[in-house]
Structures are given as C-alpha cells and as structure tokens.
mmCIF file of C-alpha atoms and ligand atoms in Angstrom:
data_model
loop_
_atom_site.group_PDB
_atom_site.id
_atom_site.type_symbol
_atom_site.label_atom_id
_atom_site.label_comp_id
_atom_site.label_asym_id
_atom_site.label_seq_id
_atom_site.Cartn_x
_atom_site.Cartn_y
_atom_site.Cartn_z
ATOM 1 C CA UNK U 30 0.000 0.000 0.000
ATOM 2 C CA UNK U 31 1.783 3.594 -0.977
ATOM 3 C CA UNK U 32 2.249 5.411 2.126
ATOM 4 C CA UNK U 33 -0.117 8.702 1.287
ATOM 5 C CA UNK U 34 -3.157 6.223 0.921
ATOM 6 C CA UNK U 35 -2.702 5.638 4.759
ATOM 7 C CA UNK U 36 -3.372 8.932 5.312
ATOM 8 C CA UNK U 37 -6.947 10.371 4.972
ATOM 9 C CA UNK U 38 -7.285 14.118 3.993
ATOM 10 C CA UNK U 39 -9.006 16.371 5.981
ATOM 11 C CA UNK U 40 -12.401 17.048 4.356
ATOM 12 C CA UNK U 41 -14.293 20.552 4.112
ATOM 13 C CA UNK U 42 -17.540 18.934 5.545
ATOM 14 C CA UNK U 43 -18.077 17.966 9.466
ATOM 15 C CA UNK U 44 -17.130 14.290 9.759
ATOM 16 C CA UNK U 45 -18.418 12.156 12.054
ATOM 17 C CA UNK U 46 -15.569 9.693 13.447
ATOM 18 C CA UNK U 47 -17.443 7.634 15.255
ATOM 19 C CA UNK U 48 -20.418 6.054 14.902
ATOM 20 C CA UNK U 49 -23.183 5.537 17.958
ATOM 21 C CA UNK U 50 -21.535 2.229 18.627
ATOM 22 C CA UNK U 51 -18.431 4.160 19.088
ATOM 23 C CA UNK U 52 -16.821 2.710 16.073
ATOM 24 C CA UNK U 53 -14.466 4.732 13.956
ATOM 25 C CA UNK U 54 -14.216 4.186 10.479
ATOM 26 C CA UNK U 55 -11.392 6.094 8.628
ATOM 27 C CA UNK U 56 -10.672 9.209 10.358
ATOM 28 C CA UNK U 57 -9.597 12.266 8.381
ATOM 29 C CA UNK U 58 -6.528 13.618 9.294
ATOM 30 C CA UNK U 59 -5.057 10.499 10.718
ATOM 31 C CA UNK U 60 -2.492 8.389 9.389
ATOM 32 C CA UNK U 61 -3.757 4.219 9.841
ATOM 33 C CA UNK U 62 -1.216 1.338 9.308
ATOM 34 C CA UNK U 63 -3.283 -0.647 8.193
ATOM 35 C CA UNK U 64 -1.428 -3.710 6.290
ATOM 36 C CA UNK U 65 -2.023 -7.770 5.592
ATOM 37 C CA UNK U 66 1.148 -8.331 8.117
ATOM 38 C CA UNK U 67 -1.441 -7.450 11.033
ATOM 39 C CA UNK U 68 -4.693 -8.139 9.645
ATOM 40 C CA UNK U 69 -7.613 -6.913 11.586
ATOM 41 C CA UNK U 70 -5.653 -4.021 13.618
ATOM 42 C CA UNK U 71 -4.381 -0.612 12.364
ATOM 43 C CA UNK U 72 -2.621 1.794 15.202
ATOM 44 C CA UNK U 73 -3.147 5.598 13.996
ATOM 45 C CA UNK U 74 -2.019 8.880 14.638
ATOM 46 C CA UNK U 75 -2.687 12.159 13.971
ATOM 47 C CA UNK U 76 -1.282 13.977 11.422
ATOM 48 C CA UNK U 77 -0.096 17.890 11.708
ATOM 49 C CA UNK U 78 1.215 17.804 8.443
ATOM 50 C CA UNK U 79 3.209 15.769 5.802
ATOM 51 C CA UNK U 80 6.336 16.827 5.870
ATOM 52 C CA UNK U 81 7.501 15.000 2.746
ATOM 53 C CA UNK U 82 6.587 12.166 0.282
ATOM 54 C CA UNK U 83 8.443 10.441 -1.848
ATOM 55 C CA UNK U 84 8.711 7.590 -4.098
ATOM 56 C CA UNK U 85 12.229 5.990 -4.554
ATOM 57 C CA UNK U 86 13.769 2.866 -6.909
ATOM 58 C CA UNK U 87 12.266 0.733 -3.696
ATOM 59 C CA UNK U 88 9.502 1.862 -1.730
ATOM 60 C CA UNK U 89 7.080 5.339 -0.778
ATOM 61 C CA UNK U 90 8.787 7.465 1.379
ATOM 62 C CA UNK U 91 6.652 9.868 3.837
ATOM 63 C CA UNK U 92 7.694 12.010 7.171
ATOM 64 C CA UNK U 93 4.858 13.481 8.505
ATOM 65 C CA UNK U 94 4.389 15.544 12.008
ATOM 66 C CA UNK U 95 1.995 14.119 14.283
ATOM 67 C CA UNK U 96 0.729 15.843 16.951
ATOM 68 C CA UNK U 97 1.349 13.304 19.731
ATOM 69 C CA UNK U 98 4.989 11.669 18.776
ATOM 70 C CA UNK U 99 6.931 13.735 16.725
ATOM 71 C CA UNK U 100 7.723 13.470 13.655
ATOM 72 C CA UNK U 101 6.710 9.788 11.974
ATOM 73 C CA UNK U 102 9.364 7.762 9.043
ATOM 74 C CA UNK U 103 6.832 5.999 7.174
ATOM 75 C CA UNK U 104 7.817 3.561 4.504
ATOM 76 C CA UNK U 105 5.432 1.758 1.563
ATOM 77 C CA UNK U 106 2.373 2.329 4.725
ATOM 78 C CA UNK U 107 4.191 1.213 7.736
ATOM 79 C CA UNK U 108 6.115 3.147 10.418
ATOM 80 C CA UNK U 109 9.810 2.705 11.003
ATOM 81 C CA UNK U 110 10.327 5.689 13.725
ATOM 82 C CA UNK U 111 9.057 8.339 15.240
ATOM 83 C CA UNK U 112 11.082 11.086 17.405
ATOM 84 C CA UNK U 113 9.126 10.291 20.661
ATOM 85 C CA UNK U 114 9.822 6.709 20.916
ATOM 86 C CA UNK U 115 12.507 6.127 18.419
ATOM 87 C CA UNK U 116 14.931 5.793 21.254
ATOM 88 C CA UNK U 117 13.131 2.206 22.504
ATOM 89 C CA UNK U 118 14.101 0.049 19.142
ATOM 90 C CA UNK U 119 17.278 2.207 18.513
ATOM 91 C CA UNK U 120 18.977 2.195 21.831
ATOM 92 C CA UNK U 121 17.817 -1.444 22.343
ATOM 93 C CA UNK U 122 19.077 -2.993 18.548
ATOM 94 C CA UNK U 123 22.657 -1.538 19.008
ATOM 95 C CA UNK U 124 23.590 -1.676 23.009
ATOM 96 C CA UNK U 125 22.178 -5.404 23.430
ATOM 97 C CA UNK U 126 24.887 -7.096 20.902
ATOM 98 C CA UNK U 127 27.810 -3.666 21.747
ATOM 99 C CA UNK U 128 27.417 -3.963 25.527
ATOM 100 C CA UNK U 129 27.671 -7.841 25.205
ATOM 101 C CA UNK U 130 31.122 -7.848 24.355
ATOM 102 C CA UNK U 131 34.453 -6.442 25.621
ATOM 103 C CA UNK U 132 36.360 -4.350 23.116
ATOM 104 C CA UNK U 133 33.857 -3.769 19.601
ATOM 105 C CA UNK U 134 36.013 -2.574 17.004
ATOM 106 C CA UNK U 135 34.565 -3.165 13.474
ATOM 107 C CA UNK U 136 30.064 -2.755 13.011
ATOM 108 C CA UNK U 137 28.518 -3.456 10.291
ATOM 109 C CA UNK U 138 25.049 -2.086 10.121
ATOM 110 C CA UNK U 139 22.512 -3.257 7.430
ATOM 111 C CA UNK U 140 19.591 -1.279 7.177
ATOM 112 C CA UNK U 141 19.642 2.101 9.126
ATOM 113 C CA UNK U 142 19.407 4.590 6.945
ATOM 114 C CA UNK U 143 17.878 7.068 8.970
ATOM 115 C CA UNK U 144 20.959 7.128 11.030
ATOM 116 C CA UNK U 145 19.568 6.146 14.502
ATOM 117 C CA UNK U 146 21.422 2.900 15.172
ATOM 118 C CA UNK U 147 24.567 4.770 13.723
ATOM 119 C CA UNK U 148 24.212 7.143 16.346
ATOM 120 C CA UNK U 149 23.740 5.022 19.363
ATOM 121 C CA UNK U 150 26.996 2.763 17.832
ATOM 122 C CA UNK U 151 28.860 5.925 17.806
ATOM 123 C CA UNK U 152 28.557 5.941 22.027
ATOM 124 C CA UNK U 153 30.775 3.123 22.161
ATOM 125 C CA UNK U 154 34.128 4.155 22.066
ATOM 126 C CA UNK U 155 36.147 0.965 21.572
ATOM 127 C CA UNK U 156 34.696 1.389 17.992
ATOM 128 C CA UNK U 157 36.923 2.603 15.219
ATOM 129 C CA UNK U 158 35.218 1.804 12.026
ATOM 130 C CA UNK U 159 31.448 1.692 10.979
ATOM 131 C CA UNK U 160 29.899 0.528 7.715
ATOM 132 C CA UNK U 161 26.778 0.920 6.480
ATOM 133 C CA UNK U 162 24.679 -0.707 3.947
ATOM 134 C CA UNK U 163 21.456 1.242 3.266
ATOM 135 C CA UNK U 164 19.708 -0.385 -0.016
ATOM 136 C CA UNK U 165 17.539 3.172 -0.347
ATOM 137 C CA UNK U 166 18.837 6.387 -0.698
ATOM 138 C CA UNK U 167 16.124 8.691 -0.053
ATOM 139 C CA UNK U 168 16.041 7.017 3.790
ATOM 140 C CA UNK U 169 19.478 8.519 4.349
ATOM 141 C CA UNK U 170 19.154 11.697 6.557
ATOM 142 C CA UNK U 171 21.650 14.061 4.880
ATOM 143 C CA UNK U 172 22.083 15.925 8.059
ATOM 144 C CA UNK U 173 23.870 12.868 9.573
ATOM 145 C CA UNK U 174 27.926 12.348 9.306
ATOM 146 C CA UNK U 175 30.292 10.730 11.140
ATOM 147 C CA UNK U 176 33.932 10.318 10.807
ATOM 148 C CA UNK U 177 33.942 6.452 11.422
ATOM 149 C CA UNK U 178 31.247 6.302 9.017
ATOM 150 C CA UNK U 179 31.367 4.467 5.423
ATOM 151 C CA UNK U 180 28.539 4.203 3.056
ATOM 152 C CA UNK U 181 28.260 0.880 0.821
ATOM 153 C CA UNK U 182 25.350 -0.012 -0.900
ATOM 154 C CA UNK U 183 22.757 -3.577 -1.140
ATOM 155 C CA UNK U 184 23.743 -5.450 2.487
ATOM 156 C CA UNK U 185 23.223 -8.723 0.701
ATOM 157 C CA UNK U 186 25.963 -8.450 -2.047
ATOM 158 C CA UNK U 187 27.966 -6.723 0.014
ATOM 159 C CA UNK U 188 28.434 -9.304 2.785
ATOM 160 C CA UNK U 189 29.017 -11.729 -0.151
ATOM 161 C CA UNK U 190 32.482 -9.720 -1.050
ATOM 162 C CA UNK U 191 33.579 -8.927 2.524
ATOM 163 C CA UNK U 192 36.556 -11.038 3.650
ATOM 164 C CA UNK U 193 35.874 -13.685 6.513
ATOM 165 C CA UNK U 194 36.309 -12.758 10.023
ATOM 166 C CA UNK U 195 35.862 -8.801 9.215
ATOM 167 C CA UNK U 196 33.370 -7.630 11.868
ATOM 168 C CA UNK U 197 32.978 -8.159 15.671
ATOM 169 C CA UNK U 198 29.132 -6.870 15.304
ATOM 170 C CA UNK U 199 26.714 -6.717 12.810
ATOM 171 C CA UNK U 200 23.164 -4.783 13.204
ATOM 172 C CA UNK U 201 20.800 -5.765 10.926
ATOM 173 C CA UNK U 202 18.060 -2.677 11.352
ATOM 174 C CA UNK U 203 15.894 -3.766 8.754
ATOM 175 C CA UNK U 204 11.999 -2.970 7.540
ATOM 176 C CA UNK U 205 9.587 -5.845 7.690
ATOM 177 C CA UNK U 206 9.817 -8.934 5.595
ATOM 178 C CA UNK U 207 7.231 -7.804 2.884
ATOM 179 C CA UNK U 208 9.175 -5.367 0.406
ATOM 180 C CA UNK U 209 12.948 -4.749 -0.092
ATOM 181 C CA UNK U 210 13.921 -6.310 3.393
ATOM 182 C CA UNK U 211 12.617 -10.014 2.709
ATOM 183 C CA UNK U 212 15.957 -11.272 1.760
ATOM 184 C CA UNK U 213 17.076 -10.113 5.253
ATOM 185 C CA UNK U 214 14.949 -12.658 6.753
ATOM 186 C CA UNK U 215 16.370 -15.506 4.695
ATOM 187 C CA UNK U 216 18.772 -18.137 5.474
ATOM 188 C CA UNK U 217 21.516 -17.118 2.969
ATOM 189 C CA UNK U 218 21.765 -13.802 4.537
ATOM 190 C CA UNK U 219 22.146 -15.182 8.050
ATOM 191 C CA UNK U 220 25.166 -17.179 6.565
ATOM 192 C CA UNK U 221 26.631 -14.627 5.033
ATOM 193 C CA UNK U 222 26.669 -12.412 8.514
ATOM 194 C CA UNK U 223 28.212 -15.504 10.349
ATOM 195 C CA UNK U 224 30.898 -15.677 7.425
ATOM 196 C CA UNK U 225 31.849 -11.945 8.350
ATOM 197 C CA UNK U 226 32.225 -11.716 11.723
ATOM 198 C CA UNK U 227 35.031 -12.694 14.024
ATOM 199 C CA UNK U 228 35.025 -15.809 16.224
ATOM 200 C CA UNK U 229 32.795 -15.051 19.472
ATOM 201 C CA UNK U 230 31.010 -12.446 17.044
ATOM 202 C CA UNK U 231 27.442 -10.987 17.316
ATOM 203 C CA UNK U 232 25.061 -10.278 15.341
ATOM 204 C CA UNK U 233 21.786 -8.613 16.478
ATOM 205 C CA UNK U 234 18.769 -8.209 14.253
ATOM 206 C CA UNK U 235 15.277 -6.726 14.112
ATOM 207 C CA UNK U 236 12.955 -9.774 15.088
ATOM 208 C CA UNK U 237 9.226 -8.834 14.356
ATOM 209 C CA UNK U 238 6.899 -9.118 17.586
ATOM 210 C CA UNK U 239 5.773 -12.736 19.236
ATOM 211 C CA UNK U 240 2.013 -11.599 19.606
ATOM 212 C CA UNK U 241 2.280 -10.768 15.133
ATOM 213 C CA UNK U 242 4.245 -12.985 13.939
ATOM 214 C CA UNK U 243 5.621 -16.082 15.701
ATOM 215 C CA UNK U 244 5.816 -18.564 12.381
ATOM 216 C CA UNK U 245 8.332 -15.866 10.955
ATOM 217 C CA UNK U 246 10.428 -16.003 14.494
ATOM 218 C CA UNK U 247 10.393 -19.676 14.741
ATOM 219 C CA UNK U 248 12.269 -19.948 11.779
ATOM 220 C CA UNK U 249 14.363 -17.499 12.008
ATOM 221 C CA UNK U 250 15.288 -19.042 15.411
ATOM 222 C CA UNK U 251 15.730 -22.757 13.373
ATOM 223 C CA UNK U 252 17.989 -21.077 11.214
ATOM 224 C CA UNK U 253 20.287 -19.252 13.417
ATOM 225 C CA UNK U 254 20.642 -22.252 15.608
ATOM 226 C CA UNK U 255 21.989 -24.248 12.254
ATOM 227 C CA UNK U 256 24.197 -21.228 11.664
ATOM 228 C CA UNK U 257 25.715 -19.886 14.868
ATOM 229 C CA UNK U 258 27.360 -22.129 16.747
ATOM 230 C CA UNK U 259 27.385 -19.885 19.874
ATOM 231 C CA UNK U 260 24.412 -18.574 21.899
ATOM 232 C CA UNK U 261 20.863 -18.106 20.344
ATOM 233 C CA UNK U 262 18.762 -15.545 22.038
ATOM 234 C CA UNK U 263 15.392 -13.669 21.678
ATOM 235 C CA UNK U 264 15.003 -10.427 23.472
ATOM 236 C CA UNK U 265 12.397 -7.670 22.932
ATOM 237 C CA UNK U 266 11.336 -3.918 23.874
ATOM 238 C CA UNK U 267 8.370 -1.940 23.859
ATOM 239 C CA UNK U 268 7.594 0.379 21.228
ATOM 240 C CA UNK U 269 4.483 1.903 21.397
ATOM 241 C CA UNK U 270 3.901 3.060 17.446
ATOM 242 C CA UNK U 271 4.836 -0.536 16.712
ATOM 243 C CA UNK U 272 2.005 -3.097 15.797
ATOM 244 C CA UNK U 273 1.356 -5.321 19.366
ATOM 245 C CA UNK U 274 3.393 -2.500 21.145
ATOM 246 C CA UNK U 275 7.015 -4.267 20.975
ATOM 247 C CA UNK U 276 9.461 -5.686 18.791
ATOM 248 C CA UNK U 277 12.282 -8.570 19.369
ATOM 249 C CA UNK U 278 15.565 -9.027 18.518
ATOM 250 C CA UNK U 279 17.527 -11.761 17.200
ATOM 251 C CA UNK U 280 20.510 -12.331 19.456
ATOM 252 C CA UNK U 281 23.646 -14.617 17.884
ATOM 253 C CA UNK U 282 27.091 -14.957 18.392
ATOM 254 C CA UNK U 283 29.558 -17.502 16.308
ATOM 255 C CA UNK U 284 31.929 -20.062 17.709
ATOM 256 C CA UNK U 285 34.413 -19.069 19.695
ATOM 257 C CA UNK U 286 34.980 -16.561 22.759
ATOM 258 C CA UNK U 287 31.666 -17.769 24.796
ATOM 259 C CA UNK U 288 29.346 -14.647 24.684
ATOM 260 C CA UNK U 289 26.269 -14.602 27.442
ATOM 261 C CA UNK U 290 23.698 -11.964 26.181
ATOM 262 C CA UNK U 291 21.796 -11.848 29.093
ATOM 263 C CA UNK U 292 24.519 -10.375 31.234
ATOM 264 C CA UNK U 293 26.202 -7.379 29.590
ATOM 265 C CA UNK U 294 29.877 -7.369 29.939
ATOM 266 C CA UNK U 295 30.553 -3.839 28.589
ATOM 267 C CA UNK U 296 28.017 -1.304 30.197
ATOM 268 C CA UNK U 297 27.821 1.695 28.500
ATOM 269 C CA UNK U 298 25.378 3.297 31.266
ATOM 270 C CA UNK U 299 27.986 4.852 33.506
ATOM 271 C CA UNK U 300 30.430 6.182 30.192
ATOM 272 C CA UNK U 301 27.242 7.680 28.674
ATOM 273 C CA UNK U 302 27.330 10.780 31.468
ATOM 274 C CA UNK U 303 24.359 12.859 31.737
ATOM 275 C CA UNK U 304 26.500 16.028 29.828
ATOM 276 C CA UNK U 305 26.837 14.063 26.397
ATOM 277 C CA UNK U 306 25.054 15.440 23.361
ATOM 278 C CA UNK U 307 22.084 13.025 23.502
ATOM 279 C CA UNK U 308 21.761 10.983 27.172
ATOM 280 C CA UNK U 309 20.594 7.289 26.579
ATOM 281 C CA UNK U 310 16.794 7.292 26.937
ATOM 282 C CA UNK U 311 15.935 4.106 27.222
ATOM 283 C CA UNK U 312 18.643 1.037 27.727
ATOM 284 C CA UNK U 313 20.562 0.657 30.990
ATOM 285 C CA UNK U 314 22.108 -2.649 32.352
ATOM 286 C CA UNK U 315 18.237 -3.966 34.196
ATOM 287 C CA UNK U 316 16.432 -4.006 31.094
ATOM 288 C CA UNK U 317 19.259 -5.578 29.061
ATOM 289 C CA UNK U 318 18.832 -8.359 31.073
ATOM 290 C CA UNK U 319 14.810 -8.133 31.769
ATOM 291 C CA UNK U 320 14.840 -7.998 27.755
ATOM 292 C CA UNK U 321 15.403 -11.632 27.452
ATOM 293 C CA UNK U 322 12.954 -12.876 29.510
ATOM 294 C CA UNK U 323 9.663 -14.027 27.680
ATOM 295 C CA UNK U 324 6.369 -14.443 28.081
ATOM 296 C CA UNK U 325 5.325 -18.178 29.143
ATOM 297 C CA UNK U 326 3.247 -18.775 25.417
ATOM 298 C CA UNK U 327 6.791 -17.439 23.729
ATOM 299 C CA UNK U 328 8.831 -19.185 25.592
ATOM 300 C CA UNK U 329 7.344 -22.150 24.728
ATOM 301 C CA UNK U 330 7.116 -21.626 20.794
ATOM 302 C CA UNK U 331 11.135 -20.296 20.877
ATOM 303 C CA UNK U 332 12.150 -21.094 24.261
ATOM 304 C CA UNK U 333 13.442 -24.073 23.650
ATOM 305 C CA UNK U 334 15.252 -23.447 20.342
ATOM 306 C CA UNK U 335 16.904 -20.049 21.758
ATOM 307 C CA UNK U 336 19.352 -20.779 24.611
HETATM 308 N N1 SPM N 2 16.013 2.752 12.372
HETATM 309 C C1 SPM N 2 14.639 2.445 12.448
HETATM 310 C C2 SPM N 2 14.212 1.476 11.416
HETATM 311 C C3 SPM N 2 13.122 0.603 11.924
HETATM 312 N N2 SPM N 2 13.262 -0.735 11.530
HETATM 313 C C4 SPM N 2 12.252 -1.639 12.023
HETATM 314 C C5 SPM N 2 10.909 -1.253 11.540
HETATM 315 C C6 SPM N 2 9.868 -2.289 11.830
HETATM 316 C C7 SPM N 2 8.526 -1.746 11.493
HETATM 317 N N3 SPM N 2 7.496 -2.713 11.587
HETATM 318 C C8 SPM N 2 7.267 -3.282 12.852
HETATM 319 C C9 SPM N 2 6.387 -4.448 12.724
HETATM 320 C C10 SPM N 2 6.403 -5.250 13.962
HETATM 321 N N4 SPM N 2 5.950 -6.571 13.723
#
C-alpha cells in the first residue's frame, strides 16, 4: 500500500468519526497502518502535516508531524520511527549485541538509513570503524555524518564480497519482511553475517513481535541455531507506534569466545554521562537483562530453540 493512501485528507464537511456504537471508520486527518502483516488491527495517529513524500527505486517514502509523537518515518504504509519513541528500538538494537562484548572494534550495520542505530553505535568508544549498507537512498538523513562512518550499498551483495572474520558486530536494522527487506529474513543472509564476523562475534537483528508474527520467528530461530554455533537468544522492547506495542531481537554470536547476552559485559550506562550530546533514553544494564525474559506462550514456541 503507498504510504499517502494511509493517510486520509481532511475534508471541508463535518465528519463524524465515530459512529453511535463508538466505532471509527477512517478518520480524516489520521495516518492508519493498516497492512495484511497485522490483519484486523491498524494503530493511527494524527497527522499535523506531511512533511515530505516520496517515491524511490524501492519503496514510498513519507515524514509526517503528528501531533502526539513527533515526527513519523513511514515507509510503503508502515512506520519505522518516530522522534518520541525512536529511542526504545534504537537504543535497544545496538547496546544489546555492543554492551555484550568487551572491546567492539569493526560494526557493520545493514539497514539504518535514517541514522539512529549509527548514532547510538557511535557511544561506544572501543569502535573505530562503521559501515553501512542502506539499499535506499532517499532514507538517508543528509544531516547525519560521522567520521567512522562508510557508506556501501545492497547489504546482501555486500556481505558476499567482505573477507571472513571482518566484523565483531553486525546490526541488521531492517523494515519488515514484505518489500525490499525479505531477503534479510532468509537463510543465505544469516550465513553470510556468520561468514563476516570474528570468532565469538554478534550479530543482532530486528525480530518482528511474538504476539504478530511467531511462524516468521520460529524460523528465524531454526535457522540461526543451524548457523551460529554460539548462543541463540530472543530479546524484545516496547515500542508503542509498533504493531502489538514491541518488537524482538535476534541475538547470535559464532563459535568461539563464549558470549552470554543476558549479562552485559561492557556497560555503557555509567560512560554515557548525563552532559553528552544526547543521554541514553531508554537502555541501561536492568532491562538488558529483563529484555530476554519471555512471556510463558513465547517461551514455549522459541524457548526451547533459543538458549
Ligand atoms: N532505524 C529504524 C528502522 C526501523 N526498523 C524496524 C521497523 C519495523 C517496522 N514494523 C514493525 C512491525 C512489527 N511486527
């Protein structure tokens, strides 16, 4: 669905939004996610104004200014951030796998365009070199530039050329698995990321949500325990302009130096002082760890293939 048909105009005649019943239809002025990946249910906000739309080589490209969360990154109908609670996937994606392990050097980050996981990398300072593979250009925020920073292009080939052992993190910060991100979701691409990374390597990638779209975690979870040979873990966070509320993560690390997710070995909470540019908003130390425990029903359907 193109992003500006999610949006319905404001009309010049009074609109009733609800019926009797209480039962809104399409309300004018809001923008509704509605999509087939969460049939039935459609989370909407209101809309100030669009701020821009766009249609790029890949997908439709809106930023809009709602009046409750900021200002909204929609892409082909579905929302990737917004400024209010941007911070709970962002923070989350990049300090889970970084504060997991000593000394991270070399981060690959597929996806991202919008430059929020680059930022939150950017805290740790152990890292010296950053790469980025953004498939679509008109995601990139122009505004954001940093000197560790390279841009490549397509994740997918570019894994394929990178020499073996290259990173000690990867961040896949993708879109949903409908559209230009479904290879990211796909075996190949998981083997690709072990091939890259170092020995006691992590990779940490978006997840989708356990109350959406289990079938899609389960395998995901089967083929990560084929691939990486050391710990398998599913962690989430709550994000509140996300369908269901939350999102989960795809924890993984490769043979090698063991790597325990749950208990972070390289805080970044006392580092990141108060006085920095941007204070962390969301992630400290408690909820790294409290973001691994599931719910009994998930626990049971991954559980037992995540360790
Ligand atoms: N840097 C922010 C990019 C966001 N990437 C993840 C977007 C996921 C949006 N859909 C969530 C659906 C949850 N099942």
């Amino acid at each position: 669905m193109a992003a500006e048909e999610n949006v319905v105009e404001s009309t010049d005649f009074p609109v009733k939004e609800n019926n009797e019943n209480g039962i809104s239809s399409v309300i004018p002025g809001w923008f509704s996610e509605i999509s087939p990946m969460w049939p039935g249910e459609a989370h909407s906000l209101k809309v100030e104004k669009i701020l821009f739309e766009g249609k790029s080589e890949y997908q439709n490209v809106m930023v809009f200014q709602s009046s409750t969360y900021g200002k909204v990154l929609v892409l082909d109908g579905v929302i990737q951030l917004t400024e209010r609670d941007e911070c709970a996937y962002q923070e989350m994606i990049t300090h889970l796998p970084l504060c997991s392990i000593p000394n991270p050097k070399k981060v690959l980050v597929i996806g991202g365009g919008d430059g929020g996981v680059l930022r939150e990398v950017a805290r740790h300072n152990s890292v010296e070199k950053i790469d980025i593979c953004e498939i679509d250009k008109m995601v990139v925020d122009d505004e954001f530039s940093h000197d560790l920073l390279s841009l490549t292009g397509l994740g997918v080939a570019f894994l394929k050329a990178v020499p073996e052992g290259t990173y000690d993190a990867v961040i896949v910060d993708s879109s949903d698995p409908i559209g230009p991100a479904q290879e990211l979701f796909e075996k190949p691409f998981f083997e690709s990321i072990a091939r890259a990374l170092i020995p006691g390597g992590v990779v940490c990638t978006q997840a989708e949500s356990i109350w959406l779209h289990m079938h899609i975690i389960e395998d995901i979870v089967a083929n990560c325990r084929q691939i990486f040979k050391g710990s398998v873990n599913y962690a989430w966070t709550t994000v509140p302009t996300y369908p269901s509320g939350m999102i989960g993560f795809m924890l993984c690390s490769t043979e090698g130096p063991p790597v325990d997710f749950k208990h972070p070995v390289n805080p970044i909470d006392e580092n990141d002082s108060q006085s920095s540019a941007r204070p962390l908003k969301f992630y400290n130390s408690e909820l790294h760890t409290a973001a691994f425990c599931l719910p009994s029903f998930a626990k049971k359907a991954i559980g037992s293939k995540a360790n």
